């Protein structure tokens, strides 16, 4: 078997699984543990396998003592491959730096998210598999020790380990893991293994350098868009301007077919495709195609109306009166409002936003002579895509090989979104032309079909007592949640992702009522980094400041009061304030003469608690965010350096959302389809970011998403204070 | 046929003169370190050096670089300045997803080749490529480190 694509053999992060198997076949790469390909794929195996327990499915230790680890989780910048190496390496007693990590193929062994599923999302990876992965490492270590006992002819109880080797102190004998690996494979996995006392951790909790940084600093890291196989053709598409439209006629089809490099022109559902020898030829030809689009007929997935306007839709949501479905309620709302000394009400807005990950989506499909299919494409859930591809191709799942390369950013982009990903088109084109096809969506086609973070209008009412303290809050969000939007149908239960961040707030208000009024969005919807929290904490925390203003309360003092008795969150908000050098709301004059103010906000996303403070000024009609201080309490941690990086990253995305981004439609069409018309945060607008990690010892929470939700409201609260009027819409406007 | 000098090597490619250099590098020469992000010179993921200066290869017709020296990310570890930049990227653990980082390294290398002692203003003026992961602070720290500017809180 030839290596299926041109991956440098020595590439540290991107040895393909099939390349690895091919290497093993010629005896070049692996003499240690074997990955049970057949067993993992065999039908019926799923019933017997306990996810995360079979060491050979995860670990191969090579003769040189380096370790190849099959990750259940995709690496897209969040650092999970390094975290896996730290966690497994800790219990295995092997240096994380000796690990090479790749994304595991589909298989029952890898369903380790709470022991029952496999996704890279929801900030679940480390927290849901931490215990499993520690035990996996400890089990592998025990197998190596048993093998050493046999080889050395000494009782296992007399053996200890040092990183990468087993030691017999009495005799001075030592063997490396690489030497022991072949024999260890035959050892029974012990039923119970002892885990380390956390005080003895050598790598967990430490600033371990990331495994993928050098490859990503030298252009060697390979993403889906970089994949190449022998005989491959390239494809580009032109999508219908509005989802649901179909191809009526390509007016100049003969001309397009005659263009340089064109192999063939194809009509696909809602798109025209050109297949060519080179991507540039495919793109140029498909963009030259003059297409008459026909209107959607019959039942199609979320057809885009010809008159859709986001501006009008925002007003529609704000005014729409419908059934209020209550997600969370407490206390006596009627009494709260009846006895209120004052009340405040306001309507808040969020916008549609794109994922705008920098790697445009692509997919490479190859039908093989033996009846199997290989597919390479960015994805956050290989097994879920496997099921979809089996349906679409008519092939049995065991005939399909899914390859999941590094993700060039994801932020929720690479789940299953109907009409939102290129793989069905690549699959169809490969079938039609009888050769492997790599399809890349240009940025313009991506922004046209990227499903969006939902828009909402939230109607708030608040009641305050005579001392100006909030006593009741009501939030009615008129929106469609991402889960019900993707499914395109409502479930029996409310979509948690619609309201999270309005629900789950920890402030002790005597009465509350949080409800959804469902309005279907004409656009396609998606999960976006921190999902419902990405907008709902903006709504809640800014309205809370509005209530503070009404009651004449300082926003920090008010929050402290509402958190009385909550030790964890009191400590956390104090940590943020301490990090910022003490609370000062302002407005105040900075040393450079600019007038500034600070805002504060909190969030409880994905099992983690956060508190953020932002300092802002306004210069040349633009909001300038100078500093963001964020305290984050994920309970316990694996890598503080990665947490700091993730908070920086989440701050950038949160600022981009609150200051800049908005996916606009007019007359059913996207107003902007590239970064010129849909700008994202630029380097000059990045503030200093200060992070304090608080380990309260609470159950472990997530890291990839939690740094975001408190940032937009902290900024909005600061700007509102600075300009003396409440800003109730993202992106912020009307402040000048 | 167009003759190019890529990373010190003469290469002949059979591409039309208006083909963007980006796609010649990626598809004709198999050099995928240079990335496609937007195609309209907005993001900078496709940055390469042409005669030592940074250019966005997605909007640079291949004919425009005939007879000029093109340097890509694949050559950075062998370039005196590029190697320092790469080491600073590793030291400061800059990349997250990594997709934009080839272009970021090229932009930093271009700056430091032309100006070994840039000021903060120079760094800000030169480092304008987009990064959706928000690694901007780490990028700035790495460039300042190579430039010998003191670490700032």
PDB file of C-alpha atoms in Angstrom, chain A residues 213-452:
ATOM      1  CA  UNK A 213       3.610  24.471  18.109  1.00  0.00           C
ATOM      2  CA  UNK A 214       6.749  23.892  16.052  1.00  0.00           C
ATOM      3  CA  UNK A 215       4.925  22.207  13.186  1.00  0.00           C
ATOM      4  CA  UNK A 216       2.459  25.098  13.205  1.00  0.00           C
ATOM      5  CA  UNK A 217       5.262  27.678  13.183  1.00  0.00           C
ATOM      6  CA  UNK A 218       7.019  26.173  10.170  1.00  0.00           C
ATOM      7  CA  UNK A 219       4.165  25.413   7.769  1.00  0.00           C
ATOM      8  CA  UNK A 220       4.470  21.672   8.323  1.00  0.00           C
ATOM      9  CA  UNK A 221       1.163  21.209  10.094  1.00  0.00           C
ATOM     10  CA  UNK A 222      -1.360  19.868   7.640  1.00  0.00           C
ATOM     11  CA  UNK A 223      -5.041  20.663   7.601  1.00  0.00           C
ATOM     12  CA  UNK A 224      -7.851  19.151   5.539  1.00  0.00           C
ATOM     13  CA  UNK A 225      -7.328  21.790   2.870  1.00  0.00           C
ATOM     14  CA  UNK A 226      -3.728  20.545   2.421  1.00  0.00           C
ATOM     15  CA  UNK A 227      -4.575  16.905   1.779  1.00  0.00           C
ATOM     16  CA  UNK A 228      -3.587  15.367  -1.526  1.00  0.00           C
ATOM     17  CA  UNK A 229      -3.940  11.888  -3.011  1.00  0.00           C
ATOM     18  CA  UNK A 230      -2.762  10.380  -6.287  1.00  0.00           C
ATOM     19  CA  UNK A 231      -4.995  11.127  -9.248  1.00  0.00           C
ATOM     20  CA  UNK A 232      -6.909  13.784  -7.366  1.00  0.00           C
ATOM     21  CA  UNK A 233      -9.007  16.403  -9.126  1.00  0.00           C
ATOM     22  CA  UNK A 234      -9.980  19.757  -7.616  1.00  0.00           C
ATOM     23  CA  UNK A 235     -13.452  21.201  -7.368  1.00  0.00           C
ATOM     24  CA  UNK A 236     -15.095  24.523  -6.656  1.00  0.00           C
ATOM     25  CA  UNK A 237     -18.763  25.407  -6.336  1.00  0.00           C
ATOM     26  CA  UNK A 238     -21.070  28.349  -6.846  1.00  0.00           C
ATOM     27  CA  UNK A 239     -23.960  28.138  -4.416  1.00  0.00           C
ATOM     28  CA  UNK A 240     -27.444  29.423  -5.036  1.00  0.00           C
ATOM     29  CA  UNK A 241     -27.657  32.907  -3.538  1.00  0.00           C
ATOM     30  CA  UNK A 242     -30.513  31.759  -1.335  1.00  0.00           C
ATOM     31  CA  UNK A 243     -30.688  28.343   0.323  1.00  0.00           C
ATOM     32  CA  UNK A 244     -33.423  26.221  -1.237  1.00  0.00           C
ATOM     33  CA  UNK A 245     -33.008  27.569  -4.758  1.00  0.00           C
ATOM     34  CA  UNK A 246     -32.028  25.028  -7.377  1.00  0.00           C
ATOM     35  CA  UNK A 247     -30.146  25.240 -10.631  1.00  0.00           C
ATOM     36  CA  UNK A 248     -32.527  26.119 -13.436  1.00  0.00           C
ATOM     37  CA  UNK A 249     -30.022  26.487 -16.222  1.00  0.00           C
ATOM     38  CA  UNK A 250     -26.364  27.292 -16.746  1.00  0.00           C
ATOM     39  CA  UNK A 251     -26.676  29.785 -19.577  1.00  0.00           C
ATOM     40  CA  UNK A 252     -23.050  29.570 -20.695  1.00  0.00           C
ATOM     41  CA  UNK A 253     -22.347  25.927 -19.888  1.00  0.00           C
ATOM     42  CA  UNK A 254     -20.520  25.263 -23.161  1.00  0.00           C
ATOM     43  CA  UNK A 255     -18.195  28.206 -22.536  1.00  0.00           C
ATOM     44  CA  UNK A 256     -17.487  27.087 -18.970  1.00  0.00           C
ATOM     45  CA  UNK A 257     -16.718  23.551 -20.117  1.00  0.00           C
ATOM     46  CA  UNK A 258     -14.273  24.950 -22.675  1.00  0.00           C
ATOM     47  CA  UNK A 259     -12.351  26.972 -20.106  1.00  0.00           C
ATOM     48  CA  UNK A 260      -8.738  26.039 -19.443  1.00  0.00           C
ATOM     49  CA  UNK A 261      -8.224  23.054 -17.190  1.00  0.00           C
ATOM     50  CA  UNK A 262     -11.906  22.195 -16.800  1.00  0.00           C
ATOM     51  CA  UNK A 263     -12.612  18.501 -16.456  1.00  0.00           C
ATOM     52  CA  UNK A 264     -16.375  18.682 -16.071  1.00  0.00           C
ATOM     53  CA  UNK A 265     -19.289  20.846 -14.989  1.00  0.00           C
ATOM     54  CA  UNK A 266     -21.917  19.490 -12.593  1.00  0.00           C
ATOM     55  CA  UNK A 267     -25.323  20.463 -11.354  1.00  0.00           C
ATOM     56  CA  UNK A 268     -25.674  19.669  -7.657  1.00  0.00           C
ATOM     57  CA  UNK A 269     -28.524  20.377  -5.251  1.00  0.00           C
ATOM     58  CA  UNK A 270     -28.476  24.145  -4.892  1.00  0.00           C
ATOM     59  CA  UNK A 271     -25.078  24.556  -6.511  1.00  0.00           C
ATOM     60  CA  UNK A 272     -23.033  24.358  -9.678  1.00  0.00           C
ATOM     61  CA  UNK A 273     -19.653  22.639  -9.437  1.00  0.00           C
ATOM     62  CA  UNK A 274     -16.646  22.626 -11.699  1.00  0.00           C
ATOM     63  CA  UNK A 275     -14.081  19.849 -11.466  1.00  0.00           C
ATOM     64  CA  UNK A 276     -10.640  20.654 -12.821  1.00  0.00           C
ATOM     65  CA  UNK A 277      -7.028  19.622 -12.681  1.00  0.00           C
ATOM     66  CA  UNK A 278      -6.219  22.617 -10.496  1.00  0.00           C
ATOM     67  CA  UNK A 279      -8.266  24.471  -7.921  1.00  0.00           C
ATOM     68  CA  UNK A 280      -7.655  27.829  -9.565  1.00  0.00           C
ATOM     69  CA  UNK A 281      -9.111  26.549 -12.835  1.00  0.00           C
ATOM     70  CA  UNK A 282     -12.111  25.098 -11.035  1.00  0.00           C
ATOM     71  CA  UNK A 283     -12.740  28.308  -9.171  1.00  0.00           C
ATOM     72  CA  UNK A 284     -12.327  30.601 -12.141  1.00  0.00           C
ATOM     73  CA  UNK A 285     -14.640  28.482 -14.251  1.00  0.00           C
ATOM     74  CA  UNK A 286     -17.361  28.044 -11.653  1.00  0.00           C
ATOM     75  CA  UNK A 287     -17.398  31.769 -10.963  1.00  0.00           C
ATOM     76  CA  UNK A 288     -17.771  32.408 -14.698  1.00  0.00           C
ATOM     77  CA  UNK A 289     -20.901  30.248 -14.798  1.00  0.00           C
ATOM     78  CA  UNK A 290     -24.036  32.288 -15.413  1.00  0.00           C
ATOM     79  CA  UNK A 291     -26.762  30.435 -13.597  1.00  0.00           C
ATOM     80  CA  UNK A 292     -30.523  30.909 -13.664  1.00  0.00           C
ATOM     81  CA  UNK A 293     -31.629  29.864 -10.207  1.00  0.00           C
ATOM     82  CA  UNK A 294     -35.077  28.381  -9.739  1.00  0.00           C
ATOM     83  CA  UNK A 295     -37.127  29.038  -6.624  1.00  0.00           C
ATOM     84  CA  UNK A 296     -37.472  26.345  -3.998  1.00  0.00           C
ATOM     85  CA  UNK A 297     -40.442  24.056  -4.478  1.00  0.00           C
ATOM     86  CA  UNK A 298     -41.937  21.610  -2.020  1.00  0.00           C
ATOM     87  CA  UNK A 299     -40.461  20.930   1.384  1.00  0.00           C
ATOM     88  CA  UNK A 300     -36.828  21.989   1.570  1.00  0.00           C
ATOM     89  CA  UNK A 301     -34.545  22.623   4.545  1.00  0.00           C
ATOM     90  CA  UNK A 302     -34.989  26.177   5.770  1.00  0.00           C
ATOM     91  CA  UNK A 303     -35.402  27.968   2.439  1.00  0.00           C
ATOM     92  CA  UNK A 304     -34.241  31.581   2.548  1.00  0.00           C
ATOM     93  CA  UNK A 305     -37.092  33.988   1.785  1.00  0.00           C
ATOM     94  CA  UNK A 306     -36.449  36.514  -0.993  1.00  0.00           C
ATOM     95  CA  UNK A 307     -37.444  39.405   1.252  1.00  0.00           C
ATOM     96  CA  UNK A 308     -35.426  38.464   4.351  1.00  0.00           C
ATOM     97  CA  UNK A 309     -33.723  41.343   6.128  1.00  0.00           C
ATOM     98  CA  UNK A 310     -31.869  41.007   9.410  1.00  0.00           C
ATOM     99  CA  UNK A 311     -32.789  44.564  10.402  1.00  0.00           C
ATOM    100  CA  UNK A 312     -36.496  43.857   9.954  1.00  0.00           C
ATOM    101  CA  UNK A 313     -36.137  40.467  11.661  1.00  0.00           C
ATOM    102  CA  UNK A 314     -34.615  42.072  14.753  1.00  0.00           C
ATOM    103  CA  UNK A 315     -37.639  44.366  15.036  1.00  0.00           C
ATOM    104  CA  UNK A 316     -39.974  41.441  14.396  1.00  0.00           C
ATOM    105  CA  UNK A 317     -38.401  39.514  17.285  1.00  0.00           C
ATOM    106  CA  UNK A 318     -38.577  42.527  19.575  1.00  0.00           C
ATOM    107  CA  UNK A 319     -42.309  42.957  18.985  1.00  0.00           C
ATOM    108  CA  UNK A 320     -43.453  39.374  18.534  1.00  0.00           C
ATOM    109  CA  UNK A 321     -45.999  38.219  21.092  1.00  0.00           C
ATOM    110  CA  UNK A 322     -46.233  34.456  21.426  1.00  0.00           C
ATOM    111  CA  UNK A 323     -46.375  31.598  23.848  1.00  0.00           C
ATOM    112  CA  UNK A 324     -43.889  32.057  26.685  1.00  0.00           C
ATOM    113  CA  UNK A 325     -42.291  28.721  27.525  1.00  0.00           C
ATOM    114  CA  UNK A 326     -40.725  28.949  30.956  1.00  0.00           C
ATOM    115  CA  UNK A 327     -37.252  27.485  31.386  1.00  0.00           C
ATOM    116  CA  UNK A 328     -36.522  28.620  34.921  1.00  0.00           C
ATOM    117  CA  UNK A 329     -38.623  30.206  37.616  1.00  0.00           C
ATOM    118  CA  UNK A 330     -38.303  30.967  41.305  1.00  0.00           C
ATOM    119  CA  UNK A 331     -40.120  33.004  43.941  1.00  0.00           C
ATOM    120  CA  UNK A 332     -43.260  35.046  43.562  1.00  0.00           C
ATOM    121  CA  UNK A 333     -42.932  37.301  40.512  1.00  0.00           C
ATOM    122  CA  UNK A 334     -46.318  38.961  40.974  1.00  0.00           C
ATOM    123  CA  UNK A 335     -45.553  39.872  44.551  1.00  0.00           C
ATOM    124  CA  UNK A 336     -42.086  41.084  43.569  1.00  0.00           C
ATOM    125  CA  UNK A 337     -43.463  43.527  41.028  1.00  0.00           C
ATOM    126  CA  UNK A 338     -46.487  44.490  43.137  1.00  0.00           C
ATOM    127  CA  UNK A 339     -44.245  45.414  46.037  1.00  0.00           C
ATOM    128  CA  UNK A 340     -41.512  47.051  43.983  1.00  0.00           C
ATOM    129  CA  UNK A 341     -40.310  50.534  44.834  1.00  0.00           C
ATOM    130  CA  UNK A 342     -39.279  50.914  41.196  1.00  0.00           C
ATOM    131  CA  UNK A 343     -39.169  48.855  38.043  1.00  0.00           C
ATOM    132  CA  UNK A 344     -37.122  48.895  34.892  1.00  0.00           C
ATOM    133  CA  UNK A 345     -37.754  47.292  31.554  1.00  0.00           C
ATOM    134  CA  UNK A 346     -35.785  47.142  28.333  1.00  0.00           C
ATOM    135  CA  UNK A 347     -35.355  45.109  25.170  1.00  0.00           C
ATOM    136  CA  UNK A 348     -31.929  43.797  24.190  1.00  0.00           C
ATOM    137  CA  UNK A 349     -30.632  42.459  20.873  1.00  0.00           C
ATOM    138  CA  UNK A 350     -27.991  40.068  19.592  1.00  0.00           C
ATOM    139  CA  UNK A 351     -26.905  39.547  16.008  1.00  0.00           C
ATOM    140  CA  UNK A 352     -26.172  36.668  13.690  1.00  0.00           C
ATOM    141  CA  UNK A 353     -22.446  35.915  13.589  1.00  0.00           C
ATOM    142  CA  UNK A 354     -20.210  33.727  11.431  1.00  0.00           C
ATOM    143  CA  UNK A 355     -17.663  31.252  12.707  1.00  0.00           C
ATOM    144  CA  UNK A 356     -15.070  32.782  10.379  1.00  0.00           C
ATOM    145  CA  UNK A 357     -12.494  30.130  11.225  1.00  0.00           C
ATOM    146  CA  UNK A 358      -9.558  30.946   9.006  1.00  0.00           C
ATOM    147  CA  UNK A 359      -9.400  27.588   7.216  1.00  0.00           C
ATOM    148  CA  UNK A 360     -12.160  27.504   4.600  1.00  0.00           C
ATOM    149  CA  UNK A 361     -13.999  24.179   4.681  1.00  0.00           C
ATOM    150  CA  UNK A 362     -12.916  21.470   2.285  1.00  0.00           C
ATOM    151  CA  UNK A 363     -13.480  17.775   1.752  1.00  0.00           C
ATOM    152  CA  UNK A 364     -11.529  15.121  -0.096  1.00  0.00           C
ATOM    153  CA  UNK A 365     -13.342  11.968  -1.183  1.00  0.00           C
ATOM    154  CA  UNK A 366     -11.775   8.873  -2.709  1.00  0.00           C
ATOM    155  CA  UNK A 367     -13.607   5.733  -3.753  1.00  0.00           C
ATOM    156  CA  UNK A 368     -11.158   2.831  -3.758  1.00  0.00           C
ATOM    157  CA  UNK A 369     -11.006  -0.175  -6.094  1.00  0.00           C
ATOM    158  CA  UNK A 370     -11.804  -2.540  -3.219  1.00  0.00           C
ATOM    159  CA  UNK A 371     -15.179  -0.905  -2.660  1.00  0.00           C
ATOM    160  CA  UNK A 372     -14.105   1.223   0.265  1.00  0.00           C
ATOM    161  CA  UNK A 373     -14.248   4.983   0.628  1.00  0.00           C
ATOM    162  CA  UNK A 374     -11.750   7.364   2.202  1.00  0.00           C
ATOM    163  CA  UNK A 375     -12.778  10.848   3.262  1.00  0.00           C
ATOM    164  CA  UNK A 376     -10.722  13.676   4.706  1.00  0.00           C
ATOM    165  CA  UNK A 377     -12.540  16.695   6.059  1.00  0.00           C
ATOM    166  CA  UNK A 378     -12.621  18.911   9.142  1.00  0.00           C
ATOM    167  CA  UNK A 379     -14.927  17.470  11.758  1.00  0.00           C
ATOM    168  CA  UNK A 380     -15.646  17.549  15.474  1.00  0.00           C
ATOM    169  CA  UNK A 381     -17.422  14.181  15.619  1.00  0.00           C
ATOM    170  CA  UNK A 382     -16.086  11.394  13.364  1.00  0.00           C
ATOM    171  CA  UNK A 383     -18.677   8.743  14.261  1.00  0.00           C
ATOM    172  CA  UNK A 384     -21.592  11.080  13.624  1.00  0.00           C
ATOM    173  CA  UNK A 385     -20.220  11.928  10.203  1.00  0.00           C
ATOM    174  CA  UNK A 386     -19.540   8.250   9.533  1.00  0.00           C
ATOM    175  CA  UNK A 387     -23.227   7.519   9.985  1.00  0.00           C
ATOM    176  CA  UNK A 388     -24.152  10.390   7.654  1.00  0.00           C
ATOM    177  CA  UNK A 389     -21.656   9.317   5.016  1.00  0.00           C
ATOM    178  CA  UNK A 390     -22.866   5.715   5.203  1.00  0.00           C
ATOM    179  CA  UNK A 391     -26.372   6.978   4.485  1.00  0.00           C
ATOM    180  CA  UNK A 392     -25.262   9.259   1.677  1.00  0.00           C
ATOM    181  CA  UNK A 393     -22.953   6.736  -0.011  1.00  0.00           C
ATOM    182  CA  UNK A 394     -24.962   3.578   0.593  1.00  0.00           C
ATOM    183  CA  UNK A 395     -21.794   1.932   1.904  1.00  0.00           C
ATOM    184  CA  UNK A 396     -21.598  -0.024   5.142  1.00  0.00           C
ATOM    185  CA  UNK A 397     -19.780   1.925   7.865  1.00  0.00           C
ATOM    186  CA  UNK A 398     -16.924  -0.566   7.940  1.00  0.00           C
ATOM    187  CA  UNK A 399     -16.168   0.283   4.299  1.00  0.00           C
ATOM    188  CA  UNK A 400     -15.656   3.957   5.104  1.00  0.00           C
ATOM    189  CA  UNK A 401     -12.444   5.450   6.458  1.00  0.00           C
ATOM    190  CA  UNK A 402     -12.830   8.860   8.056  1.00  0.00           C
ATOM    191  CA  UNK A 403      -9.708  11.005   8.382  1.00  0.00           C
ATOM    192  CA  UNK A 404      -9.894  14.012  10.666  1.00  0.00           C
ATOM    193  CA  UNK A 405      -6.892  16.300  10.176  1.00  0.00           C
ATOM    194  CA  UNK A 406      -5.985  19.294  12.305  1.00  0.00           C
ATOM    195  CA  UNK A 407      -8.705  21.924  12.337  1.00  0.00           C
ATOM    196  CA  UNK A 408      -7.762  25.399  11.110  1.00  0.00           C
ATOM    197  CA  UNK A 409     -10.002  26.857  13.771  1.00  0.00           C
ATOM    198  CA  UNK A 410     -13.477  25.551  14.540  1.00  0.00           C
ATOM    199  CA  UNK A 411     -15.472  27.443  17.190  1.00  0.00           C
ATOM    200  CA  UNK A 412     -18.381  25.090  16.533  1.00  0.00           C
ATOM    201  CA  UNK A 413     -18.087  25.166  12.735  1.00  0.00           C
ATOM    202  CA  UNK A 414     -17.476  21.476  12.097  1.00  0.00           C
ATOM    203  CA  UNK A 415     -20.501  19.651  13.416  1.00  0.00           C
ATOM    204  CA  UNK A 416     -23.155  18.173  11.136  1.00  0.00           C
ATOM    205  CA  UNK A 417     -25.011  21.054   9.531  1.00  0.00           C
ATOM    206  CA  UNK A 418     -27.417  20.284   6.685  1.00  0.00           C
ATOM    207  CA  UNK A 419     -26.266  22.132   3.553  1.00  0.00           C
ATOM    208  CA  UNK A 420     -23.537  23.684   5.664  1.00  0.00           C
ATOM    209  CA  UNK A 421     -20.533  21.512   4.817  1.00  0.00           C
ATOM    210  CA  UNK A 422     -18.814  20.497   1.569  1.00  0.00           C
ATOM    211  CA  UNK A 423     -18.432  16.751   2.135  1.00  0.00           C
ATOM    212  CA  UNK A 424     -21.725  15.684   0.466  1.00  0.00           C
ATOM    213  CA  UNK A 425     -20.732  17.598  -2.651  1.00  0.00           C
ATOM    214  CA  UNK A 426     -17.208  16.114  -2.676  1.00  0.00           C
ATOM    215  CA  UNK A 427     -18.665  12.623  -2.238  1.00  0.00           C
ATOM    216  CA  UNK A 428     -21.070  13.090  -5.132  1.00  0.00           C
ATOM    217  CA  UNK A 429     -18.422  14.581  -7.412  1.00  0.00           C
ATOM    218  CA  UNK A 430     -15.931  11.774  -6.685  1.00  0.00           C
ATOM    219  CA  UNK A 431     -18.607   9.252  -7.560  1.00  0.00           C
ATOM    220  CA  UNK A 432     -19.492  11.030 -10.794  1.00  0.00           C
ATOM    221  CA  UNK A 433     -15.957  11.523 -12.104  1.00  0.00           C
ATOM    222  CA  UNK A 434     -14.535   8.218 -10.909  1.00  0.00           C
ATOM    223  CA  UNK A 435     -11.478   9.917  -9.401  1.00  0.00           C
ATOM    224  CA  UNK A 436     -10.659  11.380  -6.010  1.00  0.00           C
ATOM    225  CA  UNK A 437     -11.962  14.938  -5.665  1.00  0.00           C
ATOM    226  CA  UNK A 438     -10.947  17.664  -3.234  1.00  0.00           C
ATOM    227  CA  UNK A 439     -13.529  20.402  -2.958  1.00  0.00           C
ATOM    228  CA  UNK A 440     -12.664  23.699  -1.298  1.00  0.00           C
ATOM    229  CA  UNK A 441     -15.327  26.257  -0.483  1.00  0.00           C
ATOM    230  CA  UNK A 442     -13.989  29.703  -1.256  1.00  0.00           C
ATOM    231  CA  UNK A 443     -14.427  32.224   1.534  1.00  0.00           C
ATOM    232  CA  UNK A 444     -17.383  33.674  -0.376  1.00  0.00           C
ATOM    233  CA  UNK A 445     -19.151  30.315  -0.632  1.00  0.00           C
ATOM    234  CA  UNK A 446     -18.324  29.602   3.004  1.00  0.00           C
ATOM    235  CA  UNK A 447     -19.877  32.832   4.282  1.00  0.00           C
ATOM    236  CA  UNK A 448     -22.944  32.088   2.184  1.00  0.00           C
ATOM    237  CA  UNK A 449     -23.496  28.642   3.724  1.00  0.00           C
ATOM    238  CA  UNK A 450     -21.865  28.925   7.169  1.00  0.00           C
ATOM    239  CA  UNK A 451     -24.709  28.372   9.643  1.00  0.00           C
ATOM    240  CA  UNK A 452     -24.966  31.241  12.089  1.00  0.00           C
TER     241      UNK A 452
END
